[in-house]
Coordinates of C-alpha atoms in Angstrom, one line a residue:
M1 CA 47.9 26.2 -2.0
T2 CA 45.7 28.7 -0.1
A3 CA 43.2 27.8 2.5
M4 CA 39.6 28.4 1.6
A5 CA 37.8 30.7 3.9
H6 CA 34.6 29.2 5.3
E7 CA 31.5 31.2 4.9
P8 CA 30.1 32.3 8.2
L9 CA 27.1 30.4 9.4
T10 CA 23.7 32.0 9.0
Q11 CA 21.6 32.8 12.1
E12 CA 19.3 30.0 11.2
E13 CA 22.2 27.5 11.0
V14 CA 23.6 28.7 14.3
L15 CA 20.2 28.2 15.9
L16 CA 19.7 24.7 14.5
E17 CA 23.3 23.7 15.5
G18 CA 22.7 25.0 19.1
F19 CA 19.3 23.2 19.2
L20 CA 20.7 19.9 18.1
A21 CA 23.5 20.2 20.7
L22 CA 21.1 20.6 23.6
D23 CA 21.4 18.1 26.4
T24 CA 18.0 18.2 28.0
P25 CA 17.3 16.5 31.4
E26 CA 15.6 13.1 31.2
G27 CA 11.9 13.4 30.5
F28 CA 12.1 17.0 29.2
R29 CA 11.4 17.7 25.6
A30 CA 13.3 20.3 23.5
E31 CA 11.6 21.5 20.3
L32 CA 12.4 24.1 17.7
I33 CA 9.1 25.9 17.0
E34 CA 9.0 28.8 14.6
G35 CA 12.6 29.8 15.3
E36 CA 12.3 29.5 19.1
I37 CA 13.7 26.7 21.3
V38 CA 11.0 25.5 23.6
V39 CA 11.7 23.1 26.5
T40 CA 8.8 21.4 28.3
P41 CA 8.9 19.4 31.5
P42 CA 7.8 15.8 31.8
P43 CA 4.0 15.4 31.5
D44 CA 1.7 14.5 34.3
G45 CA -0.3 11.3 34.7
D46 CA -3.6 12.8 33.4
H47 CA -1.8 14.0 30.3
E48 CA -0.5 10.4 29.6
D49 CA -4.0 9.0 30.4
C50 CA -5.5 11.2 27.6
I51 CA -3.0 9.9 25.1
A52 CA -3.6 6.3 26.1
L53 CA -7.4 6.8 25.7
V54 CA -7.0 8.0 22.1
V55 CA -4.4 5.3 21.2
E56 CA -6.6 2.6 22.5
Q57 CA -9.5 3.7 20.4
V58 CA -7.4 4.2 17.3
Y59 CA -5.9 0.7 17.6
G60 CA -9.3 -0.9 18.3
R61 CA -11.6 1.0 16.0
S62 CA -9.7 2.5 13.1
R63 CA -10.5 1.2 9.6
T64 CA -6.8 1.4 8.7
R65 CA -4.2 -0.4 10.9
M66 CA -2.2 2.3 12.5
Q67 CA 1.2 2.6 14.2
F68 CA 1.8 5.1 17.0
S69 CA 4.8 6.9 18.4
G70 CA 4.9 9.1 21.3
N71 CA 8.6 10.0 21.1
K72 CA 9.6 10.5 17.5
G73 CA 10.4 14.1 16.6
L74 CA 9.2 15.4 13.2
I75 CA 11.2 17.6 10.9
L76 CA 8.7 20.1 9.5
R77 CA 8.8 22.8 6.8
S78 CA 9.0 26.2 8.5
G79 CA 7.9 29.7 7.6
G80 CA 10.1 32.6 6.7
D81 CA 13.8 32.5 7.4
C82 CA 13.6 30.1 10.3
P83 CA 15.3 26.7 10.2
K84 CA 13.0 23.7 9.8
D85 CA 10.7 23.2 12.8
R86 CA 11.5 20.2 14.9
V87 CA 8.5 19.2 16.9
I88 CA 7.9 16.2 19.1
P89 CA 4.1 15.6 19.1
D90 CA 2.5 13.8 22.1
G91 CA 1.5 11.3 19.4
T92 CA 2.0 10.5 15.8
F93 CA -0.2 8.1 13.8
T94 CA 0.9 6.5 10.5
P95 CA -0.6 3.7 8.5
R96 CA 1.1 0.5 9.5
E97 CA 1.7 -0.6 5.9
L98 CA 4.1 2.4 5.5
R99 CA 6.3 1.3 8.5
L100 CA 7.7 4.9 8.8
Y101 CA 9.2 4.5 12.2
R102 CA 11.6 1.7 11.1
G103 CA 15.1 2.9 10.5
A104 CA 14.3 6.5 11.5
D105 CA 16.4 8.1 14.2
S106 CA 14.9 10.4 16.8
W107 CA 13.9 12.9 14.1
M108 CA 12.0 11.9 11.0
P109 CA 10.3 13.6 8.0
C110 CA 6.5 14.0 8.3
D111 CA 5.7 12.5 4.9
G112 CA 3.0 9.8 5.4
V113 CA 1.9 10.9 8.9
A114 CA -1.9 10.6 9.0
M115 CA -2.5 12.5 12.3
V116 CA -0.6 14.2 15.1
L117 CA -2.0 14.4 18.6
E118 CA -1.3 17.0 21.3
V119 CA -2.7 17.1 24.8
T120 CA -2.4 20.5 26.5
S121 CA -0.1 20.8 29.4
T122 CA 2.3 23.5 30.7
K123 CA 2.2 25.6 27.5
P124 CA -1.3 25.2 26.1
Q125 CA -1.0 28.2 23.8
A126 CA 1.9 26.5 21.9
D127 CA -0.4 23.5 21.3
R128 CA -3.3 25.7 20.2
E129 CA -1.4 28.1 17.9
A130 CA 2.3 27.6 17.1
K131 CA 2.2 23.8 16.8
R132 CA -1.0 24.0 14.8
R133 CA 0.6 26.3 12.3
C134 CA 3.7 24.0 12.1
Y135 CA 1.6 20.9 11.4
A136 CA -0.5 22.8 8.8
R137 CA 2.6 24.2 7.0
A138 CA 4.0 20.6 6.9
G139 CA 0.8 19.4 5.3
I140 CA -0.1 16.9 8.0
P141 CA -3.7 16.0 7.1
L142 CA -5.2 15.8 10.7
Y143 CA -4.3 17.5 14.0
L144 CA -6.1 16.3 17.1
L145 CA -5.9 18.6 20.1
V146 CA -7.1 17.5 23.5
D147 CA -7.5 20.7 25.4
R148 CA -7.7 19.9 29.1
E149 CA -8.1 23.5 30.2
A150 CA -11.1 24.0 27.9
S151 CA -12.5 20.5 28.5
S152 CA -12.8 20.0 24.7
I153 CA -11.3 18.1 21.8
T154 CA -10.7 19.7 18.4
L155 CA -9.9 18.1 15.1
F156 CA -8.2 20.3 12.6
S157 CA -8.2 19.2 9.0
D158 CA -7.6 20.4 5.4
P159 CA -4.2 22.1 5.9
E160 CA -3.4 25.1 3.7
K161 CA -0.3 27.3 4.1
D162 CA 0.0 28.3 7.8
D163 CA -3.3 26.9 9.1
Y164 CA -6.0 24.3 8.8
R165 CA -9.1 25.4 6.8
E166 CA -11.5 23.2 8.8
H167 CA -11.9 22.4 12.5
C168 CA -14.5 20.7 14.6
T169 CA -14.6 21.2 18.4
R170 CA -16.6 19.0 20.8
P171 CA -16.8 19.3 24.6
F172 CA -15.6 16.3 26.6
G173 CA -18.3 13.7 26.7
K174 CA -19.4 14.2 23.0
P175 CA -17.9 12.1 20.3
I176 CA -15.8 13.6 17.5
A177 CA -15.6 12.0 14.0
L178 CA -12.2 11.0 12.7
P179 CA -12.3 10.8 8.9
E180 CA -10.5 8.3 6.8
P181 CA -8.1 6.7 7.1
F182 CA -9.5 6.3 10.6
G183 CA -13.2 6.3 9.8
F184 CA -14.8 6.2 13.3
E185 CA -16.2 8.4 16.0
L186 CA -13.7 8.9 18.9
E187 CA -15.5 8.7 22.2
T188 CA -14.4 11.4 24.7
G189 CA -16.5 10.6 27.8
D190 CA -13.5 9.1 29.6
F191 CA -11.7 12.5 29.4
L192 CA -14.2 13.8 32.0

């Protein structure tokens, strides 16, 4: 009996294998975004405060009961020859009735995710561009970006291919409408 030769791993498989083997320091996040491994340091207190302000309003005002996770990674469709993107949003909202977080390990598919939330920090361009493309390619209906540097909040909607066809930007202090399944105006005055 002859031993079967194993086919060599593709560059994409090697990258994914290396990414999954990373041992990042506590609090740091490692993501695989458009074929690049991105490691970000722990967020600051203002970053966390912005997330809490959004979550509080979604829980209190959304027409659909939502669940939130700030630490589940999403496995997303990628473009080109890259392995699937693996992104850890600052926040993920899913309708509670779906119970998507149950049984999922640290990485889960994005099917059923209603909205992702990012708050800019050390790498704002990644939030503004690369992550936006990743979420659009995956078909996530809504992407909410709290841009602390620009003092604005943007809701991206209607994903198609590599981007969202619609977006609405408001300066901090002005409300921004979140469509169904949320169905309310998110107040942003507390971001000031």
